[in-house]
Tab-separated table of C-alpha atoms in Angstrom:
chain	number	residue	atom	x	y	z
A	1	UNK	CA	128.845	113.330	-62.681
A	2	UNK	CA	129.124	115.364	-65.517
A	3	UNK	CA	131.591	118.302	-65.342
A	4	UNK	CA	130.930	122.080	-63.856
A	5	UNK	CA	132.159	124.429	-66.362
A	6	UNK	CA	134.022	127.528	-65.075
A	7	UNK	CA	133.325	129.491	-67.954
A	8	UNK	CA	136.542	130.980	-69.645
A	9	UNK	CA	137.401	134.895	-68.169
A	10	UNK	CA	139.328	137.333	-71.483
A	11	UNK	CA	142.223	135.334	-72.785
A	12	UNK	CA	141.897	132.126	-70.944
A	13	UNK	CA	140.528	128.777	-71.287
A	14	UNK	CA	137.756	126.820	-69.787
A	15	UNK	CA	137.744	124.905	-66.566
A	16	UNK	CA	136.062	121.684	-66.184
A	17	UNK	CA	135.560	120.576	-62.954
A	18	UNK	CA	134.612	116.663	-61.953
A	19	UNK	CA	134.082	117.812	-58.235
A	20	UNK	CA	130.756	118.208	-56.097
A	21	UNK	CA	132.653	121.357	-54.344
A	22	UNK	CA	135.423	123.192	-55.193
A	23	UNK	CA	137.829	124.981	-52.266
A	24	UNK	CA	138.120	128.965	-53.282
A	25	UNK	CA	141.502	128.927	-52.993
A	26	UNK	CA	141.680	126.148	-55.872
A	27	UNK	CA	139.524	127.817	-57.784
A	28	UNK	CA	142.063	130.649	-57.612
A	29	UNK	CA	144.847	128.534	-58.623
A	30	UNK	CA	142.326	126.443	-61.754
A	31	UNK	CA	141.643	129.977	-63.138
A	32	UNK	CA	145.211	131.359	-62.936
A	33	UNK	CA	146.679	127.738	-64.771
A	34	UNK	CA	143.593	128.107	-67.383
A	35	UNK	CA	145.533	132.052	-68.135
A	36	UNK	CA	148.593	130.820	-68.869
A	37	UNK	CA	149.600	131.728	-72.512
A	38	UNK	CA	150.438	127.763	-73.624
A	39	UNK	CA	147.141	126.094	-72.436
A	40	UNK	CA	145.559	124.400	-75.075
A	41	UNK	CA	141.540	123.783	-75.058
A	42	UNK	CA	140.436	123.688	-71.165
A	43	UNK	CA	141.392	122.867	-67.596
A	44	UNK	CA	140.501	119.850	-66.146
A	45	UNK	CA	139.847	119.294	-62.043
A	46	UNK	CA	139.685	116.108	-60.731
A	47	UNK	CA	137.285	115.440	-58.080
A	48	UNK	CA	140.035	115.157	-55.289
A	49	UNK	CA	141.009	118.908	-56.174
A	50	UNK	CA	143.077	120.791	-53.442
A	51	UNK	CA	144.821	123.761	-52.895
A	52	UNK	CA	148.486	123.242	-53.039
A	53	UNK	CA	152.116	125.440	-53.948
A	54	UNK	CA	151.592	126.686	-56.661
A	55	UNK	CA	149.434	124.772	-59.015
A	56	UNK	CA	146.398	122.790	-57.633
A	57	UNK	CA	146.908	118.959	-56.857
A	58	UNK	CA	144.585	117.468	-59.274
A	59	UNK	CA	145.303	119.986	-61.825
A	60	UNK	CA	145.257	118.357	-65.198
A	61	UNK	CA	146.207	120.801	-68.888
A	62	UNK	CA	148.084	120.490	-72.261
A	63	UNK	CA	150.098	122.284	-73.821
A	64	UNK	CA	151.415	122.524	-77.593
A	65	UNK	CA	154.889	123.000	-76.911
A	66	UNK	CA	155.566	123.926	-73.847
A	67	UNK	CA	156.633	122.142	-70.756
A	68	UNK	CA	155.776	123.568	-66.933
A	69	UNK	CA	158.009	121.827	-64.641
A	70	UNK	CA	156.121	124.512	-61.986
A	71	UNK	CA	152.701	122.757	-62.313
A	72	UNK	CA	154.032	118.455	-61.657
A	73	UNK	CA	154.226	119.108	-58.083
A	74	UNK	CA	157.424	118.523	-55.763
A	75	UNK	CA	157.832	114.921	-56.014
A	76	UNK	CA	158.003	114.190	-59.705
A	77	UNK	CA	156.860	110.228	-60.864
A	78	UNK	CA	155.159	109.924	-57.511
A	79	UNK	CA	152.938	107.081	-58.058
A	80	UNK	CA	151.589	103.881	-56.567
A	81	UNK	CA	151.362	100.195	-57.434
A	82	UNK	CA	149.618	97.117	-56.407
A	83	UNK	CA	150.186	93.432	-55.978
A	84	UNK	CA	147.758	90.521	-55.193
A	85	UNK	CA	148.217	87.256	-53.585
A	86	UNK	CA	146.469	84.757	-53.415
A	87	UNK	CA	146.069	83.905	-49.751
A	88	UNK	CA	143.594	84.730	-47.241
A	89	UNK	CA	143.690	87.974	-45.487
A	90	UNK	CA	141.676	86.755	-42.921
A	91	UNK	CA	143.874	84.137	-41.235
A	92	UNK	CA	146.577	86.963	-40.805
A	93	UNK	CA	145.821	87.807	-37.035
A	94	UNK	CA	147.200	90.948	-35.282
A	95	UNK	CA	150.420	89.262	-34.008
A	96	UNK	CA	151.602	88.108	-37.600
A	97	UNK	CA	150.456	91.396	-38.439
A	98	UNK	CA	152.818	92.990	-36.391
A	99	UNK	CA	155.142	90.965	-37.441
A	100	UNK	CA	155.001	91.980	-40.820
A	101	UNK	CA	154.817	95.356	-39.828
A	102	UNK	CA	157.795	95.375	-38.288
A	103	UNK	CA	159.783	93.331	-40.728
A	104	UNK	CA	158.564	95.598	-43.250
A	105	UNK	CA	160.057	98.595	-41.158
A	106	UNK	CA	163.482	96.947	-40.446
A	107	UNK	CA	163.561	96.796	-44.409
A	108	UNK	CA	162.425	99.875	-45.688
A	109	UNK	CA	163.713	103.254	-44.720
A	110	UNK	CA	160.900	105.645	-43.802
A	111	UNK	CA	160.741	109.394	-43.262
A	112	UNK	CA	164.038	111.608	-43.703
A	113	UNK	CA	165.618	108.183	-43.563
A	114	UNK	CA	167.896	106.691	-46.318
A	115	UNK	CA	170.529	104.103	-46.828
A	116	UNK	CA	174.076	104.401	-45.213
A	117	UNK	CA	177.537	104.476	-46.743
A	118	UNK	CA	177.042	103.920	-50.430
A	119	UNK	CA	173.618	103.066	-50.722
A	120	UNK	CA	171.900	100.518	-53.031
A	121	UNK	CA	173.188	99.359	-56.970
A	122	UNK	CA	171.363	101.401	-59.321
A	123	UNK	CA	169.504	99.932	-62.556
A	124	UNK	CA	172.294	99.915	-65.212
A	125	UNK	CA	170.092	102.329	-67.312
A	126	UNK	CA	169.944	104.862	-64.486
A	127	UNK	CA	173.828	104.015	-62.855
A	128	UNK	CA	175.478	106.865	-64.936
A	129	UNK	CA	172.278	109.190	-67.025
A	130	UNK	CA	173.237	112.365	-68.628
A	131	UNK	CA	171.614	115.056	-67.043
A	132	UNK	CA	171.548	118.624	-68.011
A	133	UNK	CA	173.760	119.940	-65.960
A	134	UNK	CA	176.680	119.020	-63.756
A	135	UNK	CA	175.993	120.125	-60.353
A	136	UNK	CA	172.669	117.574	-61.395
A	137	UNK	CA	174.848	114.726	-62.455
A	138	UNK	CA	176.742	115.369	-58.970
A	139	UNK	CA	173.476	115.673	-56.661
A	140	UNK	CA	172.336	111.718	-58.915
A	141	UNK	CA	175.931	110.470	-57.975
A	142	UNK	CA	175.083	111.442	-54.431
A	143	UNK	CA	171.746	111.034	-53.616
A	144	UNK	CA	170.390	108.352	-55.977
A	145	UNK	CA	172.047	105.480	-54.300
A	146	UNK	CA	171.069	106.424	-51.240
A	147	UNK	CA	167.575	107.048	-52.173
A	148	UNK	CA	166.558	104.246	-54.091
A	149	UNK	CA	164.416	101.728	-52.238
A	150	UNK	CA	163.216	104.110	-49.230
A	151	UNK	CA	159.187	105.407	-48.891
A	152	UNK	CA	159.566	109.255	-47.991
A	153	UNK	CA	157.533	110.766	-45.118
A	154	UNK	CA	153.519	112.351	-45.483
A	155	UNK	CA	151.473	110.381	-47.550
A	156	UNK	CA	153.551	107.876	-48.659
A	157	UNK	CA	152.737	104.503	-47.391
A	158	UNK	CA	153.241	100.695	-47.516
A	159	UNK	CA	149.768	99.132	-46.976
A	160	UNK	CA	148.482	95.436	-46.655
A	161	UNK	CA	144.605	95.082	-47.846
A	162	UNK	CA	142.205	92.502	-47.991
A	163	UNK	CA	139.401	92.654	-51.173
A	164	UNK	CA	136.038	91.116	-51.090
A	165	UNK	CA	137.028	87.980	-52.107
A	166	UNK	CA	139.799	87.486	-49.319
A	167	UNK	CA	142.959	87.779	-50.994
A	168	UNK	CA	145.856	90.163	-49.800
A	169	UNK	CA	147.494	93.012	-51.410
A	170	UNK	CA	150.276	94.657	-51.065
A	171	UNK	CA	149.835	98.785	-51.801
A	172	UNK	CA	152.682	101.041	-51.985
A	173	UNK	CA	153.126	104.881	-52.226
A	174	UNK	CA	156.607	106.843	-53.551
A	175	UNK	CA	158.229	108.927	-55.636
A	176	UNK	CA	161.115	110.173	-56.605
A	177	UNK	CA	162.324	110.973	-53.524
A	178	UNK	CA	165.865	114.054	-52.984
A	179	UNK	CA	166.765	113.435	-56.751
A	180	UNK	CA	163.203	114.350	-58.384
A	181	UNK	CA	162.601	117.558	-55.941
A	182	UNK	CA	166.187	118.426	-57.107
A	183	UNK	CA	165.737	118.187	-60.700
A	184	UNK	CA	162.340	119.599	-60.210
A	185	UNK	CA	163.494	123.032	-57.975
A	186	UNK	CA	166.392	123.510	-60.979
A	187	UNK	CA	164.259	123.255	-64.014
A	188	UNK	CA	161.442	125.840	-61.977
A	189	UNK	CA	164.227	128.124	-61.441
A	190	UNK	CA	165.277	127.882	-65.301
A	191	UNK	CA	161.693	128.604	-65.994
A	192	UNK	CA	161.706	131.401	-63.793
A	193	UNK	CA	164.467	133.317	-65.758
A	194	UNK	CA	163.519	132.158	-69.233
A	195	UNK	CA	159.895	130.778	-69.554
A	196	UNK	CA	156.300	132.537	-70.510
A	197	UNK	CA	153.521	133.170	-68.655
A	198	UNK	CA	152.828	134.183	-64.635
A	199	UNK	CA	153.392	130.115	-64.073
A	200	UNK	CA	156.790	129.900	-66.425
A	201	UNK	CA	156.974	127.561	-69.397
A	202	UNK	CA	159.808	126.000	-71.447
A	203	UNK	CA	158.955	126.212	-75.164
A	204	UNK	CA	160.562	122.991	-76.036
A	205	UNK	CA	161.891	124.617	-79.562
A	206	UNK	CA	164.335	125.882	-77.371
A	207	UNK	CA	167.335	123.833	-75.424
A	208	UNK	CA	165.710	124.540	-71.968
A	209	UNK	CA	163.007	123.379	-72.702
A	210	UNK	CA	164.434	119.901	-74.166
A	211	UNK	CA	166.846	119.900	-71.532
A	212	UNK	CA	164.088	120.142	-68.858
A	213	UNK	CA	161.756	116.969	-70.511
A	214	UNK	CA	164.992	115.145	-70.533
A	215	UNK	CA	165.686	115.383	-66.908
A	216	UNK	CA	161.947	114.736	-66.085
A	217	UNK	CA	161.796	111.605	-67.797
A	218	UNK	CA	164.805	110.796	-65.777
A	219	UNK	CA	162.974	111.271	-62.443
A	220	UNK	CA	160.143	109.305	-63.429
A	221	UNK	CA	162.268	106.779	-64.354
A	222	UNK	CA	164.180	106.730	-61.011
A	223	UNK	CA	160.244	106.951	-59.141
A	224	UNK	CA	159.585	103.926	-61.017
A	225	UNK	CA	163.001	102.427	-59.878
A	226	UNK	CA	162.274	103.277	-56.488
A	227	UNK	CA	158.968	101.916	-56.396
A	228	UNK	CA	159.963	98.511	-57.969
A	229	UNK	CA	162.768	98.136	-54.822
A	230	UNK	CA	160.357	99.046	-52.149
A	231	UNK	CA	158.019	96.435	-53.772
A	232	UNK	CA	160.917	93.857	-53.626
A	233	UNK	CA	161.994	94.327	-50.447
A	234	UNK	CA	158.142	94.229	-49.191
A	235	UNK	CA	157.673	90.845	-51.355
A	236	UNK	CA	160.908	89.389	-49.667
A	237	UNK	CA	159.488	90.089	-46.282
A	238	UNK	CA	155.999	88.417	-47.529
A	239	UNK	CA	157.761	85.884	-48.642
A	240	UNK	CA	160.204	84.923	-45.751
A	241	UNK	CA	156.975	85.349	-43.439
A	242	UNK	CA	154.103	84.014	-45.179
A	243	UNK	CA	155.625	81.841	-47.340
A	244	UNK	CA	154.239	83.806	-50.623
A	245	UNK	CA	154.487	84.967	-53.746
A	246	UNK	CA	152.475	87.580	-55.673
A	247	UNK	CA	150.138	87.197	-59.046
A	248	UNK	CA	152.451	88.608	-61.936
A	249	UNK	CA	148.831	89.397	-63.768
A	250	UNK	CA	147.788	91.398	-61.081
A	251	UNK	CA	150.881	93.966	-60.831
A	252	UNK	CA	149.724	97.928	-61.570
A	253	UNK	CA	152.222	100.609	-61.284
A	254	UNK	CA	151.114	104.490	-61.992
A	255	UNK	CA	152.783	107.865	-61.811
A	256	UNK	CA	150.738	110.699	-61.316
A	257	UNK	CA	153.050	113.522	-61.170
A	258	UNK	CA	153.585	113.426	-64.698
A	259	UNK	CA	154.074	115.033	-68.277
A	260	UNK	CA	153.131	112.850	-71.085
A	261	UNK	CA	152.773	113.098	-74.904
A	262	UNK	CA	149.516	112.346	-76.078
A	263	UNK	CA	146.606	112.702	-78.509
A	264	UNK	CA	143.831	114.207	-77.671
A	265	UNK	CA	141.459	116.356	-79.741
A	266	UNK	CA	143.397	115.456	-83.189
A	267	UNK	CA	146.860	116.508	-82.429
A	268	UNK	CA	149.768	115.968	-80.027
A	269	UNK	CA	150.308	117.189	-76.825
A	270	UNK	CA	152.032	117.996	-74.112
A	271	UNK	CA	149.635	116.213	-71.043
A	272	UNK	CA	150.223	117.437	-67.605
A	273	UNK	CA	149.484	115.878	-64.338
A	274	UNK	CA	150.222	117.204	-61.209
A	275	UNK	CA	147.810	114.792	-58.821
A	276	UNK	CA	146.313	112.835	-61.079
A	277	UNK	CA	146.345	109.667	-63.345
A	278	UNK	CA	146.005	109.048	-66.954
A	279	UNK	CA	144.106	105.865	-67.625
A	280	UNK	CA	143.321	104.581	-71.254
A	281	UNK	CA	139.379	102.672	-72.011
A	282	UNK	CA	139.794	99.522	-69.577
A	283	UNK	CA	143.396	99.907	-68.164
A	284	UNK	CA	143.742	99.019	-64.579
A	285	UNK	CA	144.347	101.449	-62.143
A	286	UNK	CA	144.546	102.431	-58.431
A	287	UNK	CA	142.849	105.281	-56.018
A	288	UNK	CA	144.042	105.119	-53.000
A	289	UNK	CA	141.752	106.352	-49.827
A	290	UNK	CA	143.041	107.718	-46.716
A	291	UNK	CA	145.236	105.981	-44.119
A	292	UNK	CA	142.858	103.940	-42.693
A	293	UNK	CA	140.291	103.908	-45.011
A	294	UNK	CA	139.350	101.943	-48.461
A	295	UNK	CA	141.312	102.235	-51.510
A	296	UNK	CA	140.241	100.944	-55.091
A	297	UNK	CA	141.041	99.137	-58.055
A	298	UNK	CA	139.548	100.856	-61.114
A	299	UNK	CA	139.361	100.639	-64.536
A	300	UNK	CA	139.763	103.486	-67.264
A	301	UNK	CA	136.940	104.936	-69.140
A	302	UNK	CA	139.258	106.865	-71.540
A	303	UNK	CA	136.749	110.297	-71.070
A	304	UNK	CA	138.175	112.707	-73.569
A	305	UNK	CA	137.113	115.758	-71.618
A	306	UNK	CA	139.345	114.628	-68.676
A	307	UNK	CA	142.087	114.013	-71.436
A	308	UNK	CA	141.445	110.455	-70.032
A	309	UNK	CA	142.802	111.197	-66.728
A	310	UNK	CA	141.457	110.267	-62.834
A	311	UNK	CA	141.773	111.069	-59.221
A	312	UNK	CA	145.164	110.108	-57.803
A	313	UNK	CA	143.590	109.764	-54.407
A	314	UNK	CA	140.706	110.927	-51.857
A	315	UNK	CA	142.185	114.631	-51.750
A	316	UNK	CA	142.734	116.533	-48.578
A	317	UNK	CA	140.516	118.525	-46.787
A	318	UNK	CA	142.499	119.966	-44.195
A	319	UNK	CA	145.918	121.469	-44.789
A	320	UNK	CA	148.832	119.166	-42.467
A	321	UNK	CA	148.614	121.969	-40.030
A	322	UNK	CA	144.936	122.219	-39.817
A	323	UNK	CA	144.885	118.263	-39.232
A	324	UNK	CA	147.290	118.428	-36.609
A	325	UNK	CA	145.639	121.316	-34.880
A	326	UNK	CA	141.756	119.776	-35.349
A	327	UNK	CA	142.473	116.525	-34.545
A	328	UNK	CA	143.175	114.522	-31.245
A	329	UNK	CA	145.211	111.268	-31.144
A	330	UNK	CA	141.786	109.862	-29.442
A	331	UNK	CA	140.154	110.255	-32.923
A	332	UNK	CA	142.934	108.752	-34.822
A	333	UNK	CA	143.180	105.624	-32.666
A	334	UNK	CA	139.564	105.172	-32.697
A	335	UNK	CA	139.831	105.555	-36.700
A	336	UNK	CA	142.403	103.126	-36.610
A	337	UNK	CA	141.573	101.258	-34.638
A	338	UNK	CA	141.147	98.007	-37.298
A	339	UNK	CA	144.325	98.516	-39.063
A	340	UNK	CA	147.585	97.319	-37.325
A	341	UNK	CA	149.880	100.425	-37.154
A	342	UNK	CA	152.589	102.287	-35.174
A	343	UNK	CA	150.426	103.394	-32.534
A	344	UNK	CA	153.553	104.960	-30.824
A	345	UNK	CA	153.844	107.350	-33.696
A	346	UNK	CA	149.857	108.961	-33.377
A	347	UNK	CA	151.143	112.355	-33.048
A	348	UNK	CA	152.977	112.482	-35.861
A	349	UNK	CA	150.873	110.625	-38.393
A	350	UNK	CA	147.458	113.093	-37.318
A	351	UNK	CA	148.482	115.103	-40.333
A	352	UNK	CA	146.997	111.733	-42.579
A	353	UNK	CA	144.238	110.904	-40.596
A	354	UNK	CA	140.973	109.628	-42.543
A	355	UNK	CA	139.228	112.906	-41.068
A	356	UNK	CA	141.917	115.110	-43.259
A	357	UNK	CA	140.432	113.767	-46.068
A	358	UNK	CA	137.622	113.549	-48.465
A	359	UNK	CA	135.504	110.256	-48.831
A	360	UNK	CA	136.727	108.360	-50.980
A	361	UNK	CA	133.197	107.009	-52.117
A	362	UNK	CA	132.231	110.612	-52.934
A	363	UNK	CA	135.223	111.051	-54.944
A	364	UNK	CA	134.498	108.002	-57.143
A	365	UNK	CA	131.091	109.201	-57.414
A	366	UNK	CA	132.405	112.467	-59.021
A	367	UNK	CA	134.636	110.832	-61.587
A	368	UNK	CA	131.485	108.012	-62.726
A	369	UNK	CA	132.166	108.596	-66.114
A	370	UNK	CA	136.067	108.888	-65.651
A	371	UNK	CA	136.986	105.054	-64.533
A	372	UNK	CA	134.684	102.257	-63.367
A	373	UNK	CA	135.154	100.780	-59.809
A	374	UNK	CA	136.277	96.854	-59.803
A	375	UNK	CA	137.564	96.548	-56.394
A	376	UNK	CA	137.143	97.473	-53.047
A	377	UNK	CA	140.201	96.845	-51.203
A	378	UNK	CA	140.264	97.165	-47.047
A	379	UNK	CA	144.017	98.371	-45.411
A	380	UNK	CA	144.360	95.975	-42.006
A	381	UNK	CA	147.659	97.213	-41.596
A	382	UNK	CA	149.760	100.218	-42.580
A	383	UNK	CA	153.229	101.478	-42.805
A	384	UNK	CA	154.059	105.357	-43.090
A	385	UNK	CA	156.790	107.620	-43.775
């Protein structure tokens, strides 16, 4: 579809919006991002669009010079990635699946969980970084270990999928975990003291502001990191199972809580991405669905309007308490009831049911002319934090 225009109100910029229907409340928060002093040329919404704190998730805006660590959501370099195999889905029955499924649990802390004592080696480029400040350097030295190679608890998720021509995938969903909401909650109070506009900026001609990208960069970095160990320790268990090994070609890894330099409109900016993914013409991507439902490898169609950006997912419908409130276990087992998962844990996981949020085939319908569907790919068996 082609984009809604919100049209600009005195001193702001435009909002274009890539979604059949748009929540009030994220209206709200669109038109108070598109007043902000440092946005450049418009607002885009991506069609999974939600009200969130703060800034809305599939908020996407540029900036000249500024950097708002306020509007890249909690868990900075959150981000999925993919692998293929090529095996047949179908001759994994629901024993070997929960098999895997528990192998992959016994390997990979989930939740509040993390590893004990000293934790896990670091990547020599992230053992000893230079953050901005020292109680950060302390809370790395800490927590970074110990955080590396674990999923996190909501939507995060380790998934096994099947596509249409049989093969299985292995999906996986993390971030950057204690370290990236703790660079992310200084740098927001920095801005609070020191930045412009209602949602605070760093100008980065100023040391905060270069002091802030630096540590960002950092906990993308470490997302990455932590997404590449998860994946490892998932492969090993494939591998020791199933005898396996996955397609090198067919790796994709995106972040899409996210600032990024980039050209758009003539000049160099400052991209933002809280929610959503920046694709270039024909790079492969990934939009997940809900737990439980079908998730999708795409391909960027480089749309300069969108400042070539995408969905990052289906997008919520219900808030996690509305979910939990609204929906019975009954529904969520019946949903579920395809995909091999911890059935003992149905209370907990109603927050992510399929019924929380949006259709996934909708949302692809919205962004048409923002990334061209390749793939369909079915979960049979799922893993959450």
């Amino acid at each position: 579809m082609s984009p809604r225009v919100l049209p600009a109100e005195p001193g702001a910029v435009p909002v274009l919006v890539w979604a059949r229907s748009l929540p009030p409340g994220a209206e709200q928060q669109l038109r108070h991002l598109a007043a902000q002093p440092y946005v450049v040329e418009h607002v885009a919404a991506m069609p999974d669009v939600h009200v969130a704190n703060g800034v809305a998730v599939g908020s996407v805006f540029a900036t000249a010079h500024h950097v708002v660590p306020g509007a890249l959501g909690g868990d900075l370099g959150c981000g999925v990635s993919a692998y293929r195999f090529e095996y047949p889905a179908a001759s994994l029955g629901r024993d070997t699946l929960e098999l895997l499924l528990t192998r992959l649990a016994q390997a990979i802390p989930v939740g509040d969980a993390t590893h004990r004592g000293r934790g896990l080696p670091l990547p020599a480029a992230l053992e000893t970084p230079t953050l901005s400040t020292q109680k950060l350097s302390h809370v790395w030295e800490r927590l970074a270990p110990r955080h590396l190679g674990t999923l996190g608890g909501g939507n995060h998720f380790v998934e096994l999928d099947r596509d249409a021509g049989g093969d299985l995938w292995l999906l996986l969903h993390s971030g950057s975990r204690g370290v990236g909401a703790a660079i992310g909650a200084h740098h927001q109070r920095v801005a609070m003291a020191l930045g412009e506009g209602s949602l605070p900026g760093l100008d980065l001609h100023t040391q905060e502001g270069v002091a802030c990208l630096a540590d960002l960069d950092l906990a993308c970095r470490f997302a990455r990191a932590n997404r590449d160990t998860l994946a490892t320790r998932a492969l090993d268990v494939l591998s020791r199972t199933l005898g396996i090994e996955a397609d090198p070609q067919s790796t994709v890894d995106l972040h899409h809580n996210h600032v990024s330099r980039e050209t758009h409109f003539g000049r160099a900016l400052w991209v933002h991405r809280k929610g959503a993914v920046g694709l270039e013409a024909g790079q492969p991507g990934l939009i997940p669905g809900s737990m439980g439902t079908a998730s999708y490898g795409v391909e960027g169609r480089a749309e300069p309007r969108s400042f070539r950006s995408c969905s990052h997912g289906a997008g919520r419908v219900l808030t996690r308490r509305e979910a939990r409130a609204r929906i019975h276990p009954s529904a969520l087992a019946h949903a579920l009831r395809r995909v091999v998962h911890d059935a003992g844990r149905a209370r907990s996981l109603l927050e992510e049911a399929p019924a929380a949020y949006r259709d996934i085939v909708e949302v692809l319908e919205d962004e048409a002319d923002l990334v061209t569907p390749i793939r369909r790919l079915t979960p049979i068996a799922v893993l959450k934090g």
